[in-house]
Short mmCIF file of C-alpha atoms in Angstrom, two decimals:
data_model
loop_
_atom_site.label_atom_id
_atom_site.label_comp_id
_atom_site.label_asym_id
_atom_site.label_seq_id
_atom_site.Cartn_x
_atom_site.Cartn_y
_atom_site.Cartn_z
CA UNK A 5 0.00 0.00 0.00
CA UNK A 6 0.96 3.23 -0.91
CA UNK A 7 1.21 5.42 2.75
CA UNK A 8 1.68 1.72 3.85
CA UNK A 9 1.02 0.68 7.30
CA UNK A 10 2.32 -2.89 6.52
CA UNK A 11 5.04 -4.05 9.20
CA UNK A 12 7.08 -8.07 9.09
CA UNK A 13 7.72 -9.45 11.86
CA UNK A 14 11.72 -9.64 12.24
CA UNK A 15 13.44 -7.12 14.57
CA UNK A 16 16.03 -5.30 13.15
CA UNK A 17 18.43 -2.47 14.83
CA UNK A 18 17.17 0.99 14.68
CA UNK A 19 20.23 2.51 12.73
CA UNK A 20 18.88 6.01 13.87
CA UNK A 21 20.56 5.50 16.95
CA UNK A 22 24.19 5.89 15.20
CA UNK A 23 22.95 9.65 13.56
CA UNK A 24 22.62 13.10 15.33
CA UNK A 25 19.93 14.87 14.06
CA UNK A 26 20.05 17.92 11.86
CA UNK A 27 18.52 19.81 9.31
CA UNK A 28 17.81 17.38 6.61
CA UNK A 29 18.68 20.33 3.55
CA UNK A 30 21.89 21.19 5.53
CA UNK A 31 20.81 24.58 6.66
CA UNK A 32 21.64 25.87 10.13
CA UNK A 33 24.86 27.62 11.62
CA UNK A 34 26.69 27.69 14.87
CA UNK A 35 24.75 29.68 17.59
CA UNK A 36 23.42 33.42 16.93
CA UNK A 37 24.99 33.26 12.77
CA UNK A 38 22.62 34.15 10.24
CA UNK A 39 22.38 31.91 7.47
CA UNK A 40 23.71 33.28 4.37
CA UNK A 41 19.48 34.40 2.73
CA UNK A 42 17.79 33.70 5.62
CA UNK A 43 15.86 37.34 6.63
CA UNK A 44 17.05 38.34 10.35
CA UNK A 45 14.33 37.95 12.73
CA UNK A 46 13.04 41.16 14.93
CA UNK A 47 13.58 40.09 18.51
CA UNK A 48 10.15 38.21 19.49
CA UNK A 49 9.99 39.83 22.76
CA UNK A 50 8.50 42.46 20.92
CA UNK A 51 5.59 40.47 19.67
CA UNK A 52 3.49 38.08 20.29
CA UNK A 53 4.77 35.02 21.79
CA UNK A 54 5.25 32.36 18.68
CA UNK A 55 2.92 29.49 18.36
CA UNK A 56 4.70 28.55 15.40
CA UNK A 57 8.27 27.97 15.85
CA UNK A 58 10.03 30.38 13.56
CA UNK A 59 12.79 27.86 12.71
CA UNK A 60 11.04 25.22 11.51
CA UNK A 61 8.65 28.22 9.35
CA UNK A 62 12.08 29.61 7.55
CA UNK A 63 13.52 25.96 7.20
CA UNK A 64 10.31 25.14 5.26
CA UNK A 65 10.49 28.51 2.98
CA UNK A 66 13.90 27.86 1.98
CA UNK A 67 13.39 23.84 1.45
CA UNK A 68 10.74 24.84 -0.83
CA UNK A 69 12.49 27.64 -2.69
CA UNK A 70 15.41 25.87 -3.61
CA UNK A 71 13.25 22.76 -4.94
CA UNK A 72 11.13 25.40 -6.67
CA UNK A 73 13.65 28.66 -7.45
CA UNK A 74 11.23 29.85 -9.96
CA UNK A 75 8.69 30.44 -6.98
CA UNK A 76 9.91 34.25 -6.07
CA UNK A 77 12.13 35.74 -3.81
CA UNK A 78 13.12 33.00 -0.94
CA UNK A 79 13.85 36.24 1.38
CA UNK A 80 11.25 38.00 0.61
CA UNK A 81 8.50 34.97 1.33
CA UNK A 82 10.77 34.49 4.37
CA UNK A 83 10.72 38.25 5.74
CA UNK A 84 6.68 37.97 5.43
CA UNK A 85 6.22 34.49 7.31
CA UNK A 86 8.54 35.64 10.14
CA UNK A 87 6.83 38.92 10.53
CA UNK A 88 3.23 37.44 10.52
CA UNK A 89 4.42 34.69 13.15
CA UNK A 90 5.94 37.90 15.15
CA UNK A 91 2.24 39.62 14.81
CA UNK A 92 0.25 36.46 15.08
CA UNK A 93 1.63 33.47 16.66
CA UNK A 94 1.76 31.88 13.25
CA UNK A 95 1.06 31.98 9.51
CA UNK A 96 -0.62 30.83 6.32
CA UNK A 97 1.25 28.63 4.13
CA UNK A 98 -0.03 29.94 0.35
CA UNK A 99 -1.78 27.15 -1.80
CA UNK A 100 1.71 26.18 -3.49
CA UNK A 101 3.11 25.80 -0.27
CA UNK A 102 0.65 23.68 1.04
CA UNK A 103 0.40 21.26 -2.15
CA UNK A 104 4.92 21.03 -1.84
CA UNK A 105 4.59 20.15 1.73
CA UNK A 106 1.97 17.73 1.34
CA UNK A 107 3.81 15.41 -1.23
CA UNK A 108 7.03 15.90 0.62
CA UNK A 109 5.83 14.56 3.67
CA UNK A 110 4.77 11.68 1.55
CA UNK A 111 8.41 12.01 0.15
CA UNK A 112 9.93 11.64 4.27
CA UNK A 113 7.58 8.98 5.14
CA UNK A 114 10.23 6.09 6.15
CA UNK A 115 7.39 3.24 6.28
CA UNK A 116 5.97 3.69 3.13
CA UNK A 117 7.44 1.71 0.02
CA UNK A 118 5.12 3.38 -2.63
CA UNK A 119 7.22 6.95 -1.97
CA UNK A 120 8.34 6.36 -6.40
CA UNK A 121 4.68 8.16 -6.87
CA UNK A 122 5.20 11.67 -4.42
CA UNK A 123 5.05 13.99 -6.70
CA UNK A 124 1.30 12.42 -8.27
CA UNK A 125 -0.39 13.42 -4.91
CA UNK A 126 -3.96 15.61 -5.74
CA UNK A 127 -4.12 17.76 -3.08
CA UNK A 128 -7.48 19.18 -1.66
CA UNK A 129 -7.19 22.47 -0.07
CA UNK A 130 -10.30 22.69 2.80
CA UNK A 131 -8.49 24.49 5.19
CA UNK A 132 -11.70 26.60 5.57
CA UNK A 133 -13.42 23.74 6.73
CA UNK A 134 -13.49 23.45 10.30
CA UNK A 135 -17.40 22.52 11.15
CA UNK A 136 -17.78 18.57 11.91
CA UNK A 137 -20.56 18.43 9.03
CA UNK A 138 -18.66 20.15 6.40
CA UNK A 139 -15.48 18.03 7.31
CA UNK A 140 -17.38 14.49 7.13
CA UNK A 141 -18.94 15.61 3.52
CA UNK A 142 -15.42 16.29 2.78
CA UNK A 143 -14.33 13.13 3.67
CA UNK A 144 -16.48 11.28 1.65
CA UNK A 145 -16.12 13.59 -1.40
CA UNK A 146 -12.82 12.53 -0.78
CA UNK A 147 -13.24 9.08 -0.97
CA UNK A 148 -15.05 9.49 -4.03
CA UNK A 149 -12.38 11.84 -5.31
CA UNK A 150 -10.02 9.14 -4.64
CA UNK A 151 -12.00 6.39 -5.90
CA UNK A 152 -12.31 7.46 -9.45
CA UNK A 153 -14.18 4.26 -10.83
CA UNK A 154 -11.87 1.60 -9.59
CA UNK A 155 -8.36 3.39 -10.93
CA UNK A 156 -7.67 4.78 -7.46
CA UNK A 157 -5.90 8.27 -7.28
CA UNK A 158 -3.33 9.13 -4.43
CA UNK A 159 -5.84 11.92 -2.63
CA UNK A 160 -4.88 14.34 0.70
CA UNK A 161 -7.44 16.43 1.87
CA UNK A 162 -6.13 19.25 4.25
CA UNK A 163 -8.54 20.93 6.61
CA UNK A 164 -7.97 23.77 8.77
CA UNK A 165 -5.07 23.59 11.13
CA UNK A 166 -4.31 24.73 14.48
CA UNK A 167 -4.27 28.00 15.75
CA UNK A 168 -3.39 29.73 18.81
CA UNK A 169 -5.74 28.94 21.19
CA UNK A 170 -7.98 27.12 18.80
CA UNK A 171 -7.29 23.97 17.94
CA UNK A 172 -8.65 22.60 14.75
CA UNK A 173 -11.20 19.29 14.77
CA UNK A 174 -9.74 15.90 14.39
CA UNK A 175 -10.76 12.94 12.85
CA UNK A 176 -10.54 9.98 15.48
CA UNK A 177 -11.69 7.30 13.45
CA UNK A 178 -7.67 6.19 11.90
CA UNK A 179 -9.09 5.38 8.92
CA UNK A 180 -12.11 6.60 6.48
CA UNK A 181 -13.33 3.36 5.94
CA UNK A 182 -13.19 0.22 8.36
CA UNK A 183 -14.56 -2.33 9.38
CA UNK A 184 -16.55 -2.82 12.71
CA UNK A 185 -15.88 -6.13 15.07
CA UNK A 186 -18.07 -7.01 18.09
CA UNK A 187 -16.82 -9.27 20.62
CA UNK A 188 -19.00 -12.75 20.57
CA UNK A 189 -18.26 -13.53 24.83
CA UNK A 190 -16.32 -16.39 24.32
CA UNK A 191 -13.34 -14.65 23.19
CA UNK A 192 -13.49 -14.57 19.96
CA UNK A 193 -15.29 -11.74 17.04
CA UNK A 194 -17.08 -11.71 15.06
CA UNK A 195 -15.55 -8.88 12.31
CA UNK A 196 -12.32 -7.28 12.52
CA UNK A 197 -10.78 -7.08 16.41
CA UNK A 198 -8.75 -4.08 15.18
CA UNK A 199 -12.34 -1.84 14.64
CA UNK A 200 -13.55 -3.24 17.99
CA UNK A 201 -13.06 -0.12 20.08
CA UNK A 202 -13.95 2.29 17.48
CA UNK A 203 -17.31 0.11 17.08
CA UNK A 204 -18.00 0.25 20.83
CA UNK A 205 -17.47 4.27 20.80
CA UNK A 206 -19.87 4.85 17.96
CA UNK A 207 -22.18 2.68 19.59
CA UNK A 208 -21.82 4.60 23.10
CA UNK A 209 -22.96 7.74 20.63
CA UNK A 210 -25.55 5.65 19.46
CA UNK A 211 -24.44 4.52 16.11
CA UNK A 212 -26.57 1.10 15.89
CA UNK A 213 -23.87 -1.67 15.11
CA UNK A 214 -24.76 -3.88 13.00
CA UNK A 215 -23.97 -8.46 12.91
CA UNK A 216 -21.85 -8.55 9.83
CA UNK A 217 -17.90 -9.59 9.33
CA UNK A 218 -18.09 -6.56 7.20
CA UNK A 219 -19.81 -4.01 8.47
CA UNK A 220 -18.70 -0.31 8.11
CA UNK A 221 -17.54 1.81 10.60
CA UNK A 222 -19.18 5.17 10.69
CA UNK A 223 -16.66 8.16 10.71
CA UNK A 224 -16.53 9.96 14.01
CA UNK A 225 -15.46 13.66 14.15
CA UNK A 226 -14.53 15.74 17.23
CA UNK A 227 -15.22 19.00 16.55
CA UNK A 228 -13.76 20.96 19.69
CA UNK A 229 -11.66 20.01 22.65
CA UNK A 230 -13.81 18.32 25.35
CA UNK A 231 -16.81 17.95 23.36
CA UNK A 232 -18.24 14.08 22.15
CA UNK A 233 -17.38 13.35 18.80
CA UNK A 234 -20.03 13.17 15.87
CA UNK A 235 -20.63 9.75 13.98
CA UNK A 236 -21.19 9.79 10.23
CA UNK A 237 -22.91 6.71 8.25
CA UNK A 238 -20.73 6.71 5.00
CA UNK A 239 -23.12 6.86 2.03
CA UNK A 240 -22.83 4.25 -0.36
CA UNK A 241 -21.14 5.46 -3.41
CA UNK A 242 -18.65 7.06 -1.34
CA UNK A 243 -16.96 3.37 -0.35
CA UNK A 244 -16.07 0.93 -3.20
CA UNK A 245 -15.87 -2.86 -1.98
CA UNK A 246 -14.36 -6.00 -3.42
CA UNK A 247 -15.86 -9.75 -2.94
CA UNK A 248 -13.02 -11.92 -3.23
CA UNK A 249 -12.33 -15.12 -5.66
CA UNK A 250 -9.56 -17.07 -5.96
CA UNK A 251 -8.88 -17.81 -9.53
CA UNK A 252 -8.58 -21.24 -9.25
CA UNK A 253 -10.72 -22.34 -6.45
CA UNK A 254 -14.47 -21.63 -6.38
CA UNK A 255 -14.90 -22.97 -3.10
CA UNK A 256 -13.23 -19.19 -2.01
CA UNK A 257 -16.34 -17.27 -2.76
CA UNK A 258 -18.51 -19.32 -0.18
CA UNK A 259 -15.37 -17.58 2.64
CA UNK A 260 -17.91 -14.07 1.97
CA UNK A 261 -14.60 -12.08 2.54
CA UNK A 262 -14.46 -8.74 0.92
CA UNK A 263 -12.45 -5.74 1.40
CA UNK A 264 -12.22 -2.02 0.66
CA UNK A 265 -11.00 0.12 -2.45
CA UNK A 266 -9.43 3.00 -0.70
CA UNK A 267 -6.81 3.03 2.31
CA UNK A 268 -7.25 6.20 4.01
CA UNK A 269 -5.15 6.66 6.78
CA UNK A 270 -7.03 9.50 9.10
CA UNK A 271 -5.50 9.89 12.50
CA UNK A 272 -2.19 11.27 11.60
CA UNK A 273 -1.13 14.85 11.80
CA UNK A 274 0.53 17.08 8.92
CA UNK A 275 3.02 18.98 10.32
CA UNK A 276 4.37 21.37 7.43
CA UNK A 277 7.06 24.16 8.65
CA UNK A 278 5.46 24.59 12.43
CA UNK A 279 2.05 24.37 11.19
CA UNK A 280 -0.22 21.79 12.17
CA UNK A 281 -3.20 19.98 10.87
CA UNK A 282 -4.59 17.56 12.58
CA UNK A 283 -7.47 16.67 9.94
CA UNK A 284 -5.54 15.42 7.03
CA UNK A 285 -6.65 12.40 5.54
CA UNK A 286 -4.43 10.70 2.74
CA UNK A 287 -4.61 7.84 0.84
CA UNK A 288 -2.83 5.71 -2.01
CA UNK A 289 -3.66 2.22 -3.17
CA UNK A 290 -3.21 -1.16 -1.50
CA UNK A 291 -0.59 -3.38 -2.34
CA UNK A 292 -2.01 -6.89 -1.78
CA UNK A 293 0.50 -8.23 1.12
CA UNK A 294 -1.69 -5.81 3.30
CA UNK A 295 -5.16 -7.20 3.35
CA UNK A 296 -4.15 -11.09 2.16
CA UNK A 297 -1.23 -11.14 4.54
CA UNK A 298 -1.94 -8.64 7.28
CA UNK A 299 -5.67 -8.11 7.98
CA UNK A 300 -7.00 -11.05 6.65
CA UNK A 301 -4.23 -13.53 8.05
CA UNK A 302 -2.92 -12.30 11.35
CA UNK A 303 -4.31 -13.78 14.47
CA UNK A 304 -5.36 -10.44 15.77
CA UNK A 305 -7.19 -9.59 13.05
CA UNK A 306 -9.34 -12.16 10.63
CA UNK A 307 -7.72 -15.06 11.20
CA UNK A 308 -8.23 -16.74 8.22
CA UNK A 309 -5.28 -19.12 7.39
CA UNK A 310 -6.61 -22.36 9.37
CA UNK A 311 -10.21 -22.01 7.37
CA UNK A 312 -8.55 -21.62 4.01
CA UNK A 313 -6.30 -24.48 4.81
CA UNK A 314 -9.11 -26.76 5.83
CA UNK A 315 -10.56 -25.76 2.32
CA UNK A 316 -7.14 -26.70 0.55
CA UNK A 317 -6.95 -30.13 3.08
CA UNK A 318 -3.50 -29.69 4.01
CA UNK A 319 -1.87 -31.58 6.49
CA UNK A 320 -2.14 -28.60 9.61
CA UNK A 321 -0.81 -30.94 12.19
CA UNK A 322 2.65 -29.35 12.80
CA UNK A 323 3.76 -25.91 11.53
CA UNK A 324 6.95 -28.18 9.92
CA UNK A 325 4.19 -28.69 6.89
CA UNK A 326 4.34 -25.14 6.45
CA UNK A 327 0.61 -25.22 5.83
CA UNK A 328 0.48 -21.50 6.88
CA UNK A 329 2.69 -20.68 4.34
CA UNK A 330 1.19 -22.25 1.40
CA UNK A 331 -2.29 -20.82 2.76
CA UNK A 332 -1.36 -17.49 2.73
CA UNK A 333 -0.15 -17.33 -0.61
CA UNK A 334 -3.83 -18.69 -1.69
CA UNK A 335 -5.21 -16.20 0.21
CA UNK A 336 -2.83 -13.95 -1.27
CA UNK A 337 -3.26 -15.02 -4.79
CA UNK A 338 -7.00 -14.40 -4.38
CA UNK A 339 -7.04 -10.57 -3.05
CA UNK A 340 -4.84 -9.65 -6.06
CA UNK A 341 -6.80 -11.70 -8.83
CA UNK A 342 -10.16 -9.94 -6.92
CA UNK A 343 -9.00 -6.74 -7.71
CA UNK A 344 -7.68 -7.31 -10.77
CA UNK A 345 -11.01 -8.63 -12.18
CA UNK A 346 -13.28 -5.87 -10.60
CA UNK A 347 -10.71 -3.21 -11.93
CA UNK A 348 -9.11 -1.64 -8.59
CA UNK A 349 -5.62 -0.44 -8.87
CA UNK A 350 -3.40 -3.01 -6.61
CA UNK A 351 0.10 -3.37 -6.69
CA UNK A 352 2.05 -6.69 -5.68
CA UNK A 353 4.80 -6.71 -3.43
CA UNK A 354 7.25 -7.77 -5.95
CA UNK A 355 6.87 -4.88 -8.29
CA UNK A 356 6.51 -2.43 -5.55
CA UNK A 357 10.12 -3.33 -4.30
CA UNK A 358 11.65 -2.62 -7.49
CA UNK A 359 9.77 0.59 -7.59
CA UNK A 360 11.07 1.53 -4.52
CA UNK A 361 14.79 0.88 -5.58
CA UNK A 362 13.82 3.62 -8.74
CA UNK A 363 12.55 5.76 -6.29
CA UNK A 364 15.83 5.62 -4.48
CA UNK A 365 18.12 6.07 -7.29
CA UNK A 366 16.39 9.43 -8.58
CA UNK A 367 16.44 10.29 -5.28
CA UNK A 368 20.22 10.09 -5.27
CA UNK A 369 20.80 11.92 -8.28
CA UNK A 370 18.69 14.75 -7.00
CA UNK A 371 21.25 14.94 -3.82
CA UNK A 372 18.67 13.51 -1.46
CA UNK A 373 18.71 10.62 0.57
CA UNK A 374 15.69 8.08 0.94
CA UNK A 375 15.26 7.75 4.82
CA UNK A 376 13.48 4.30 5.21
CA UNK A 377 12.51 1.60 8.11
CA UNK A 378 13.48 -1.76 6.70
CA UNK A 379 11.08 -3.62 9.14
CA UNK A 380 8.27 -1.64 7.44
CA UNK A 381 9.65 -1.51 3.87
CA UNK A 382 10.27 -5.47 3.48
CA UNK A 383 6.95 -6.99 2.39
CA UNK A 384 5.00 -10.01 4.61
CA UNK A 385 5.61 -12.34 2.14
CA UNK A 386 8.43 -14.01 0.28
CA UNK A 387 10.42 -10.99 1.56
CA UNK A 388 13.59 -12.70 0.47
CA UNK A 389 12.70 -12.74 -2.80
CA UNK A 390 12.67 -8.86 -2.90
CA UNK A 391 15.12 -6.48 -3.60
CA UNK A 392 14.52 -4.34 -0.82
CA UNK A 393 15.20 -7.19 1.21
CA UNK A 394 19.27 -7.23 0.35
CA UNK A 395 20.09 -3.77 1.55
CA UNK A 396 20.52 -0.93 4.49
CA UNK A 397 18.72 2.72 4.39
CA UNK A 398 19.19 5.88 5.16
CA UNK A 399 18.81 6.83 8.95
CA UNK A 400 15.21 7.94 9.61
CA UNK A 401 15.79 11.21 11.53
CA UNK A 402 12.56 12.03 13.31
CA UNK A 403 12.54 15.91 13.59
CA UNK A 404 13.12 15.46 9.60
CA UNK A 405 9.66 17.72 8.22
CA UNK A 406 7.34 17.81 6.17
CA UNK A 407 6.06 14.85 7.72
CA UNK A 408 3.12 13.06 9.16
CA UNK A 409 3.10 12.68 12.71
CA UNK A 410 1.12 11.14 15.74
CA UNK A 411 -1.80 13.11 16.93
CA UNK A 412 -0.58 14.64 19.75
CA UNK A 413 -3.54 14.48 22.22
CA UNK A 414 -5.99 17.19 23.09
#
């Protein structure tokens, strides 16, 4: 999955550790220098107290100047943003700004393997949108946006960000669609366990849950600190589902497992040069390791290896048969031949790590390195048989920005 939330299993050092941080474009001086085109600042004391951090607001201005020189006068932009941070607490990034520090924080994201396709990102400016209503009809014009009959379209839809003393409303469901899973009392679910305490929430709001393995969450909205959040039915053509087949087996069908078009991760926060937003849903396309070898295999979510071995009658009476194994690449098998025939973009894990590798090489030749977690970049499955397998990364500095971030809690 593009913006890929997909994570193996085998530990791996953090080579982090080994790196101080720093500015990622190499800007910064010793102590009370001015940077050679950075505007001096008037002292602060003068003003009001920053809300923004003026640092991270000029780093931002130059980043994007010198990856877009024909965009004006780098001082000049940076003279304005200081002085409005100095008078306000903070500033408005202008729509060109906001679109360049969307896709690079797509660009920084370590985790996500589908990075080769940053610069394709169809950004939604709503930062005038603040109201829950407004921002749940954006959400599923979104969805739609991103849907786009089946040939899914990497979408981010920015909504107003925090300001001082205001903070904006968040989205707490983490994901525009999901499914809902309802403990059955003897330990088990029936649904997905990971949509279990989202379920439970909506249903404290009095969202009416439903008795399905598939049944969709409702989007929940918080408005304002301290206040309940709203919860949103999503309409139907706003969420595309896919029945799954297998394309040998047409015992698969009678499993009734399905799954969703559109990824979209909703609990993160876009931080973009000291300005937050904290309703910024983003989405690209799944690669098929994630739903045939994450949600629909592990045992904390669906759980369905042992079933679709039963179906296959393989020997499941030691793990030495590796019947999990050759189960999961049916199951496997079957979520990419699904989407294939009902026309969703998918990618496979093989083509995606080769991808990656181009994405790292143009990187290079632009002068930038590719920071990247190798626990999270290795795919599920056969991940051996990769490329991105055989290598080391780039240190993942964490103060690098643009970047998406963990909600920080209100």
């Amino acid at each position: 999955m593009i913006f890929s939330r997909i994570r193996t299993r085998k530990p791996v050092p953090d080579p982090a550790a080994a790196f101080a941080p720093g500015c990622p474009l190499g800007h910064g001086g010793p102590a009370g220098q001015t940077v050679p085109g950075q505007a001096r600042r008037t002292p602060s004391s003068l003003f009001t107290p920053a809300f923004t951090d003026p640092d991270q607001a000029s780093a931002f201005v130059r980043q994007f100047h010198a990856e877009l020189p024909g965009a004006g006068n780098p001082v000049q932009r940076e003279r304005e943003v200081l002085d409005e941070i100095a008078r306000t607490g903070t500033y408005r990034h202008t729509p060109e700004e906001l679109a360049f520090g969307a896709k690079v924080a797509w660009r920084n994201s370590a985790r996500c393997i589908g990075r080769l396709y940053w610069r394709s990102l169809v950004v939604r400016d709503l930062r005038e949108v603040s109201s829950a209503d407004e921002l749940a009809e954006e959400c599923f014009e979104h969805l739609r946006v991103a849907t786009n009959g089946g040939r899914i379209r990497p979408v981010i839809s920015v909504f107003a960000p925090d300001r001082p003393g205001r903070p904006a409303a968040r989205i707490v469901s983490p994901q525009l669609v999901r499914y809902a899973g309802y403990p059955d009392g003897a330990g088990g679910w029936t649904g997905d366990p990971a949509g279990g305490q989202l379920a439970a929430r909506a249903a404290d709001l009095g969202w009416k849950p439903g008795e399905g393995r598939f049944d969709i969450l409702p989007l929940l909205v918080q408005e304002r600190a301290g206040e309940q959040p709203r919860w949103y039915e999503l309409p139907d053509d706003s969420t595309l589902e896919v029945p799954l087949r297998h394309p040998e087996y047409p015992w698969f069908a009678e499993l009734g497992l399905r799954w969703y078009a559109v990824p979209a991760i909703s609990d993160q926060t876009l931080e973009i040069g000291g300005i937050r937003y904290p309703a910024a849903p983003f989405n690209g396309w799944y690669m098929g390791t994630e739903i045939g070898a994450r949600n629909l295999a592990d045992a904390d979510r669906y759980d369905m290896l042992a079933e679709v071995a039963a179906w296959l009658r393989l020997d499941t009476s030691s793990d030495r048969t590796l019947w999990k194994d050759r189960a999961l690449i049916e199951l496997n098998r079957a979520v990419l031949h699904s989407y294939q025939e009902a026309g969703v973009t998918m990618t496979d894990h093989h083509t995606e790590s080769e991808r990656f590798l181009t994405h790292i090489a143009q990187e290079k030749r632009l002068g930038r390195e590719t920071p990247a977690d190798w626990s999270w970049i290795v795919p599920p499955v056969s991940g051996g048989l990769t490329p991105v397998y055989h290598r080391y990364y780039d240190a993942v500095d964490p103060a690098t920005r643009p970047a998406f971030v963990a909600r920080e809690p209100w």
